[in-house]
Each structure stands twice: as structure tokens, then as C-alpha cells.
């Protein structure tokens, strides 16, 4: 069975350990591929409050999935403040045209400036949208620290440019190439990486993968998301060398972990045997577990046979979840479960 067939029966489960693992596993999986499960997970969180925190902590929505907006609007009315915040965080992720359709019920969730910008994105001309982009870019560049909400607005404007075909691949590549020559990417460069992902330009996977060594969290986050969105073995091949790079190992493993192909599994297995330190083997172990492939059983067995408790990964939860979901009876299943429940 492939990844999706293996995880499907456990998307919602009465086993809270597995439910937490499933939510975590799907967190970085492309939303267009996990969309069929998102509504089920959201309903599970709404109807079973004891699961809400573990599911909602990792849940991501497809910004174009309008069906979810109705659920989230209703869910935020009658819940605790902590959970309400999570529902609102998800609502903010939707694209402007969908938000505008539900403006009457979401007025309090956005600032007046957001509503003004959203109106421009929905009804403005190409020139208007570009003006909003450069205004947001200028404001961001003037900020001393990252303004997260303004950066998210910039990404929504960029998505509108992409969706309405107001920007070309050549323009994106020009900005990307300029930033490659600099020591640091600017916000325009981050958006170029984001747009490379939207435009599915996986022919540039090698260049993108090389950015995983940069000391820039925002750049690495956008790069990893773009690479994962391609879902091709070209990405696996491009990212493979960075599994052996000390500064890029964690990010490279995260990318390949979320490319659900046989080549990805074999690449992680090979890396596991090339690395000797337990800490770095643990990174590969975690990535292999999230692949949910029975072909990784040998490496997973090897790691749990010698692993000691570490704050970096929860090997008990990972091992228990892997063997339960893949359907392999392991003599330590009850031991792992007891240790997790006893915390």
C-alpha cells in the first residue's frame, strides 16, 4: 500500500496517541493532497473536544476550500478562548475572495486595512494589485523586525498576482536569480521562492535545495514548502546531498519525509546507514516513521533497539504509531503505549 492508503483508516481514531501522530504527520503534507481528510479532522476536533488541541495544533487548510469556512465560523462561536483562537487562525488563512463572501460574519476578525486590500485584490485592476504589492513590500522593508501579519498579507497579494496571471515565470525567476547573488534574501526573494512553488517549477529544485544551508529561518520555511509542494522524485534527488550536511540535515529530512514515494524511502534508508551518531540517526528515523512504509522496518527496528530517551524526538510515540498503523505486531507495543500514557 502507498502512504495515503496506509494512513486512511487512521485519519480519525479512538487511539489518542495515533490521532496525535496522524495530525502531526499531515501537517507539512500539501493541503491540496490532504484536503479530503481536513474536513474529517476538523469535524473530529469540533465534536470531540478532548481531541481538539492535538488535531488543531497541526491542522492546515487549503485556502481555496470554502466548505471549511462555514464549519469554522460556526465552531468559533461556542468554544473556549484557546480553541477559538485556533479556529480564527485557520480562518485568516483563506484567500480574500472567500473571506469577502463571508464578510458580515468575519468583520471582527480583520482590520479595516485588510478589508480594503481584499477589495482591491478581488475587484481592482492589474495596476491596482501591483501597487498593493509594492506598498506592502515597502512597509515590510521599513520594519525593524518581521511583521508576520503584514508578510502574510504580502503572500496573499502575491497569490492574487499568480492566480490572475499578472506575473510571469520570467519575472519570478529574475527576482530569484538576483537574490541568489546576495548574502541574504529580501522579502521580494522570499515571495519569489513561494511563487516558484505555486508555479510548480520543479526544474529549479537543485537551486532551491541549496538554500537549505542558509542561516535564514524564513527562507528555509518557504523553500521547504515549495520543494514539498512539487511531490516529485526530482526533489528527492536534489535534496539528498543535504541529508549529510550538518547544517541542513533537519530541513532536508523534513522535505524528503513529505515526498511520499519509494525513492524518498530508499534515500532516507541509505542516509540512515551513512550516519553514525544517534542524534542524527534519530532525525532520519523520525522521517522514515512518517513515511509509513513497511520497507523501512529494518531501520526503525534498529533505532528503537538502541535508542535512549531524548528530548529531540519522542521515539516511544513514533515507534508505537509506526507499527500500529503499518500493521506490524511488535513485542514492545504495549510497553511503548504504557510509557506514553504514564507521562
Short mmCIF file of C-alpha atoms in Angstrom, two decimals:
data_model
loop_
_atom_site.label_atom_id
_atom_site.label_comp_id
_atom_site.label_asym_id
_atom_site.label_seq_id
_atom_site.Cartn_x
_atom_site.Cartn_y
_atom_site.Cartn_z
CA UNK A 1 0.00 0.00 0.00
CA UNK A 2 1.09 3.59 -0.56
CA UNK A 3 1.18 6.30 2.10
CA UNK A 4 -2.38 7.53 1.57
CA UNK A 5 -3.87 4.03 1.62
CA UNK A 6 -1.92 3.19 4.79
CA UNK A 7 -2.94 6.26 6.78
CA UNK A 8 -6.54 6.46 5.54
CA UNK A 9 -8.09 4.09 8.17
CA UNK A 10 -6.48 6.10 10.99
CA UNK A 11 -7.38 9.66 9.97
CA UNK A 12 -9.83 9.68 12.86
CA UNK A 13 -9.19 7.06 15.51
CA UNK A 14 -10.16 6.46 19.11
CA UNK A 15 -6.50 5.89 19.95
CA UNK A 16 -5.38 9.36 21.10
CA UNK A 17 -1.71 8.50 20.60
CA UNK A 18 -2.34 7.65 16.97
CA UNK A 19 -4.62 10.66 16.47
CA UNK A 20 -1.86 12.99 17.60
CA UNK A 21 0.62 11.23 15.32
CA UNK A 22 -1.70 11.43 12.30
CA UNK A 23 -2.29 15.15 12.80
CA UNK A 24 1.47 15.72 13.08
CA UNK A 25 2.21 13.58 10.02
CA UNK A 26 -0.18 15.54 7.82
CA UNK A 27 0.98 18.97 9.00
CA UNK A 28 3.51 19.55 6.20
CA UNK A 29 1.82 17.35 3.60
CA UNK A 30 0.50 19.59 0.77
CA UNK A 31 -3.02 20.80 1.57
CA UNK A 32 -4.26 20.01 -1.93
CA UNK A 33 -3.36 16.35 -1.34
CA UNK A 34 -4.70 16.14 2.21
CA UNK A 35 -7.86 18.17 1.52
CA UNK A 36 -10.06 15.06 1.59
CA UNK A 37 -9.03 14.48 5.21
CA UNK A 38 -9.06 18.05 6.51
CA UNK A 39 -12.83 18.27 6.87
CA UNK A 40 -12.93 14.94 8.72
CA UNK A 41 -10.22 16.08 11.09
CA UNK A 42 -11.91 19.42 11.67
CA UNK A 43 -15.25 17.77 12.44
CA UNK A 44 -13.48 15.38 14.80
CA UNK A 45 -11.94 18.32 16.66
CA UNK A 46 -15.29 20.12 16.85
CA UNK A 47 -17.29 17.09 18.00
CA UNK A 48 -14.69 15.60 20.34
CA UNK A 49 -13.14 18.38 22.47
CA UNK A 50 -10.60 16.04 24.06
CA UNK A 51 -9.02 15.68 20.61
CA UNK A 52 -9.29 19.34 19.64
CA UNK A 53 -5.91 20.52 20.88
CA UNK A 54 -3.84 17.75 19.27
CA UNK A 55 -5.68 18.00 15.94
CA UNK A 56 -5.91 21.77 15.68
CA UNK A 57 -2.29 22.33 16.68
CA UNK A 58 -1.21 20.77 13.40
CA UNK A 59 -4.21 21.28 11.10
CA UNK A 60 -3.67 23.26 7.90
CA UNK A 61 -6.41 24.24 5.46
CA UNK A 62 -6.48 24.62 1.72
CA UNK A 63 -7.08 28.38 1.35
CA UNK A 64 -9.48 27.70 -1.52
CA UNK A 65 -11.68 25.17 0.34
CA UNK A 66 -14.76 27.28 1.03
CA UNK A 67 -16.68 24.41 2.63
CA UNK A 68 -14.41 24.65 5.66
CA UNK A 69 -15.19 28.34 6.21
CA UNK A 70 -18.79 27.57 7.20
CA UNK A 71 -17.62 24.99 9.72
CA UNK A 72 -15.00 27.28 11.22
CA UNK A 73 -17.36 30.25 11.52
CA UNK A 74 -19.88 28.15 13.44
CA UNK A 75 -17.20 26.44 15.53
CA UNK A 76 -15.69 29.69 16.81
CA UNK A 77 -19.00 30.84 18.31
CA UNK A 78 -19.29 28.30 21.11
CA UNK A 79 -15.90 27.14 22.35
CA UNK A 80 -13.11 28.05 24.75
CA UNK A 81 -10.91 31.07 24.11
CA UNK A 82 -7.89 28.89 23.36
CA UNK A 83 -9.70 26.80 20.75
CA UNK A 84 -11.47 29.86 19.33
CA UNK A 85 -8.06 31.41 18.65
CA UNK A 86 -7.08 28.34 16.64
CA UNK A 87 -10.26 28.48 14.56
CA UNK A 88 -9.60 32.15 13.88
CA UNK A 89 -6.00 31.43 12.92
CA UNK A 90 -7.29 28.98 10.32
CA UNK A 91 -9.93 31.42 9.02
CA UNK A 92 -7.26 34.05 8.40
CA UNK A 93 -5.53 31.62 6.01
CA UNK A 94 -8.34 31.68 3.41
CA UNK A 95 -8.00 33.64 0.21
CA UNK A 96 -9.55 37.11 0.04
CA UNK A 97 -12.37 36.28 -2.35
CA UNK A 98 -13.68 33.68 0.10
CA UNK A 99 -13.24 35.96 3.12
CA UNK A 100 -15.11 38.76 1.32
CA UNK A 101 -18.07 36.45 0.67
CA UNK A 102 -18.39 35.94 4.44
CA UNK A 103 -17.52 39.47 5.48
CA UNK A 104 -20.64 40.02 7.55
CA UNK A 105 -19.72 37.21 9.93
CA UNK A 106 -15.98 37.89 9.95
CA UNK A 107 -15.93 41.67 10.36
CA UNK A 108 -14.26 41.50 13.77
CA UNK A 109 -11.52 39.19 12.59
CA UNK A 110 -9.81 41.59 10.19
CA UNK A 111 -8.65 45.19 10.33
CA UNK A 112 -10.08 47.84 8.03
CA UNK A 113 -6.85 47.86 6.06
CA UNK A 114 -7.23 44.13 5.41
CA UNK A 115 -10.73 44.64 4.06
CA UNK A 116 -9.54 47.49 1.83
CA UNK A 117 -6.70 45.37 0.40
CA UNK A 118 -9.00 42.38 -0.10
CA UNK A 119 -11.42 44.55 -2.08
CA UNK A 120 -8.57 45.65 -4.33
CA UNK A 121 -7.45 42.06 -4.88
CA UNK A 122 -10.96 41.00 -5.79
CA UNK A 123 -12.13 43.98 -7.83
CA UNK A 124 -9.07 46.07 -8.69
CA UNK A 125 -7.13 46.29 -11.92
CA UNK A 126 -3.76 44.68 -12.56
CA UNK A 127 -2.13 48.03 -11.81
CA UNK A 128 -4.05 48.28 -8.53
CA UNK A 129 -2.89 44.83 -7.38
CA UNK A 130 0.73 45.56 -8.23
CA UNK A 131 0.51 48.85 -6.34
CA UNK A 132 -0.71 46.99 -3.25
CA UNK A 133 2.15 44.53 -3.61
CA UNK A 134 4.83 47.22 -3.70
CA UNK A 135 3.18 49.20 -0.89
CA UNK A 136 3.21 46.12 1.36
CA UNK A 137 6.77 45.31 0.31
CA UNK A 138 7.96 48.84 1.10
CA UNK A 139 6.28 48.78 4.51
CA UNK A 140 7.82 45.40 5.35
CA UNK A 141 11.28 46.57 4.35
CA UNK A 142 10.91 49.56 6.67
CA UNK A 143 10.07 47.37 9.68
CA UNK A 144 12.94 46.61 12.03
CA UNK A 145 11.61 43.14 12.84
CA UNK A 146 9.43 40.72 10.91
CA UNK A 147 5.79 41.77 10.85
CA UNK A 148 4.20 38.35 10.44
CA UNK A 149 0.70 39.57 9.60
CA UNK A 150 1.96 42.01 7.00
CA UNK A 151 4.09 39.29 5.44
CA UNK A 152 1.04 37.02 5.21
CA UNK A 153 -0.81 39.86 3.50
CA UNK A 154 2.06 40.21 1.04
CA UNK A 155 1.78 36.49 0.26
CA UNK A 156 -1.96 36.85 -0.38
CA UNK A 157 -1.28 39.70 -2.78
CA UNK A 158 1.37 37.55 -4.49
CA UNK A 159 -1.13 34.70 -4.78
CA UNK A 160 -3.57 37.08 -6.45
CA UNK A 161 -0.87 38.11 -8.95
CA UNK A 162 -0.28 34.42 -9.68
CA UNK A 163 -3.96 33.46 -9.84
CA UNK A 164 -4.86 36.31 -12.19
CA UNK A 165 -1.76 35.73 -14.31
CA UNK A 166 -0.43 39.22 -13.61
CA UNK A 167 3.06 37.82 -13.05
CA UNK A 168 5.13 35.56 -15.30
CA UNK A 169 7.62 32.80 -14.63
CA UNK A 170 10.32 35.02 -16.15
CA UNK A 171 9.61 37.80 -13.64
CA UNK A 172 9.74 35.37 -10.72
CA UNK A 173 12.97 33.80 -11.92
CA UNK A 174 14.55 37.23 -12.38
CA UNK A 175 13.88 38.16 -8.74
CA UNK A 176 15.03 34.72 -7.58
CA UNK A 177 18.29 34.97 -9.55
CA UNK A 178 19.01 38.44 -8.15
CA UNK A 179 18.56 37.21 -4.59
CA UNK A 180 20.77 34.17 -5.18
CA UNK A 181 23.67 36.55 -5.76
CA UNK A 182 23.21 38.18 -2.35
CA UNK A 183 24.23 37.03 1.11
CA UNK A 184 20.65 37.43 2.30
CA UNK A 185 17.28 37.12 0.60
CA UNK A 186 14.91 40.06 0.95
CA UNK A 187 11.10 39.84 1.22
CA UNK A 188 10.78 40.01 -2.56
CA UNK A 189 13.11 37.00 -2.72
CA UNK A 190 11.03 35.06 -0.19
CA UNK A 191 7.97 35.69 -2.34
CA UNK A 192 9.85 34.51 -5.43
CA UNK A 193 10.52 31.18 -3.68
CA UNK A 194 6.84 30.98 -2.68
CA UNK A 195 5.80 31.62 -6.29
CA UNK A 196 8.25 29.01 -7.64
CA UNK A 197 6.24 26.53 -5.58
CA UNK A 198 2.87 27.82 -6.78
CA UNK A 199 4.04 27.70 -10.38
CA UNK A 200 5.33 24.13 -9.95
CA UNK A 201 8.76 24.99 -11.33
CA UNK A 202 10.48 21.85 -10.07
CA UNK A 203 13.15 22.19 -12.75
CA UNK A 204 14.79 24.55 -10.24
CA UNK A 205 14.75 22.00 -7.40
CA UNK A 206 18.57 21.90 -7.27
CA UNK A 207 18.85 25.64 -6.68
CA UNK A 208 16.05 25.59 -4.13
CA UNK A 209 17.57 22.67 -2.23
CA UNK A 210 20.88 24.55 -1.97
CA UNK A 211 19.08 27.22 0.08
CA UNK A 212 18.55 24.73 2.92
CA UNK A 213 22.08 25.53 4.09
CA UNK A 214 21.32 29.24 4.54
CA UNK A 215 21.08 30.74 8.02
CA UNK A 216 17.62 32.23 7.43
CA UNK A 217 14.55 30.63 9.01
CA UNK A 218 12.03 32.42 6.79
CA UNK A 219 13.88 31.44 3.63
CA UNK A 220 14.20 27.82 4.71
CA UNK A 221 10.50 27.65 5.60
CA UNK A 222 9.44 28.96 2.19
CA UNK A 223 12.00 26.75 0.42
CA UNK A 224 10.92 23.57 2.19
CA UNK A 225 7.26 24.30 1.49
CA UNK A 226 7.98 24.90 -2.19
CA UNK A 227 10.03 21.70 -2.52
CA UNK A 228 7.41 19.60 -0.75
CA UNK A 229 4.65 21.02 -2.94
CA UNK A 230 6.30 19.56 -6.06
CA UNK A 231 5.90 15.96 -4.79
CA UNK A 232 8.42 14.59 -7.29
CA UNK A 233 11.49 12.38 -7.14
CA UNK A 234 13.38 15.26 -8.74
CA UNK A 235 13.10 16.95 -5.35
CA UNK A 236 14.36 13.82 -3.58
CA UNK A 237 17.42 13.70 -5.82
CA UNK A 238 18.11 17.41 -5.38
CA UNK A 239 17.73 17.30 -1.59
CA UNK A 240 19.56 14.01 -0.96
CA UNK A 241 23.09 15.51 -0.59
CA UNK A 242 21.91 17.77 2.22
CA UNK A 243 20.99 14.81 4.41
CA UNK A 244 24.73 14.55 5.02
CA UNK A 245 25.16 18.29 5.58
CA UNK A 246 25.32 19.14 9.27
CA UNK A 247 23.52 22.48 8.96
CA UNK A 248 20.85 21.28 6.54
CA UNK A 249 20.12 17.72 7.74
CA UNK A 250 16.93 18.51 9.68
CA UNK A 251 15.42 20.56 6.87
CA UNK A 252 16.44 18.12 4.12
CA UNK A 253 14.98 15.20 6.09
CA UNK A 254 11.73 17.13 6.59
CA UNK A 255 11.43 17.74 2.85
CA UNK A 256 12.10 14.12 1.87
CA UNK A 257 9.87 12.86 4.69
CA UNK A 258 6.96 14.62 2.96
CA UNK A 259 7.67 13.32 -0.55
CA UNK A 260 5.73 10.08 -0.35
CA UNK A 261 7.49 7.94 -2.96
CA UNK A 262 9.60 4.78 -2.92
CA UNK A 263 12.65 6.81 -3.94
CA UNK A 264 12.18 9.02 -0.87
CA UNK A 265 12.02 6.00 1.43
CA UNK A 266 15.14 4.43 -0.10
CA UNK A 267 17.02 7.73 0.13
CA UNK A 268 16.24 8.04 3.83
CA UNK A 269 17.22 4.40 4.44
CA UNK A 270 20.56 4.94 2.72
CA UNK A 271 21.22 8.08 4.75
CA UNK A 272 20.40 6.27 7.98
CA UNK A 273 23.22 3.80 7.38
CA UNK A 274 25.68 6.53 6.39
CA UNK A 275 25.18 8.41 9.63
CA UNK A 276 26.52 7.05 12.89
CA UNK A 277 25.65 9.46 15.70
CA UNK A 278 22.38 8.64 17.46
CA UNK A 279 21.11 12.23 17.33
CA UNK A 280 21.41 12.49 13.56
CA UNK A 281 20.18 8.94 13.03
CA UNK A 282 17.17 9.99 15.10
CA UNK A 283 16.31 12.69 12.57
CA UNK A 284 16.27 10.10 9.78
CA UNK A 285 14.37 7.64 12.00
CA UNK A 286 11.61 10.20 12.53
CA UNK A 287 11.41 10.95 8.80
CA UNK A 288 11.20 7.24 7.99
CA UNK A 289 8.43 6.71 10.53
CA UNK A 290 6.34 9.45 8.92
CA UNK A 291 6.74 7.73 5.54
CA UNK A 292 4.71 4.82 6.95
CA UNK A 293 6.43 2.34 4.65
CA UNK A 294 6.94 -1.29 5.63
CA UNK A 295 10.20 -1.16 3.68
CA UNK A 296 11.69 0.98 6.46
CA UNK A 297 11.03 -1.64 9.16
CA UNK A 298 14.68 -2.73 9.36
CA UNK A 299 15.98 0.78 10.11
CA UNK A 300 13.16 1.57 12.52
CA UNK A 301 13.77 -1.70 14.37
CA UNK A 302 17.47 -0.92 14.55
CA UNK A 303 16.93 2.55 16.01
CA UNK A 304 14.42 1.55 18.70
CA UNK A 305 16.64 -1.36 19.73
CA UNK A 306 19.41 1.02 20.79
CA UNK A 307 17.71 4.38 21.34
CA UNK A 308 17.77 6.12 24.69
CA UNK A 309 15.24 8.74 25.80
CA UNK A 310 15.92 12.09 24.17
CA UNK A 311 14.22 15.47 24.25
CA UNK A 312 14.68 15.82 20.49
CA UNK A 313 12.21 13.13 19.43
CA UNK A 314 9.57 11.00 21.12
CA UNK A 315 10.76 7.59 19.98
CA UNK A 316 8.06 5.82 22.04
CA UNK A 317 5.21 7.59 20.26
CA UNK A 318 6.90 7.31 16.88
CA UNK A 319 7.64 3.59 17.20
CA UNK A 320 4.20 2.77 18.62
CA UNK A 321 2.44 4.73 15.88
CA UNK A 322 4.53 3.27 13.07
CA UNK A 323 3.98 -0.36 13.97
CA UNK A 324 0.28 0.10 14.74
CA UNK A 325 -0.52 1.95 11.53
CA UNK A 326 1.65 -0.16 9.24
CA UNK A 327 0.12 -3.24 10.86
CA UNK A 328 3.23 -4.97 12.17
CA UNK A 329 2.92 -6.75 15.51
CA UNK A 330 5.85 -5.72 17.67
CA UNK A 331 6.58 -7.20 21.11
CA UNK A 332 7.16 -3.74 22.61
CA UNK A 333 3.85 -2.18 21.54
CA UNK A 334 2.26 -2.36 24.98
CA UNK A 335 5.49 -1.17 26.63
CA UNK A 336 5.56 1.94 24.44
CA UNK A 337 1.87 2.59 24.97
CA UNK A 338 2.19 2.30 28.75
CA UNK A 339 5.14 4.67 28.84
CA UNK A 340 3.27 7.28 26.78
CA UNK A 341 0.09 7.03 28.86
CA UNK A 342 2.07 7.14 32.10
CA UNK A 343 3.55 10.56 31.46
#
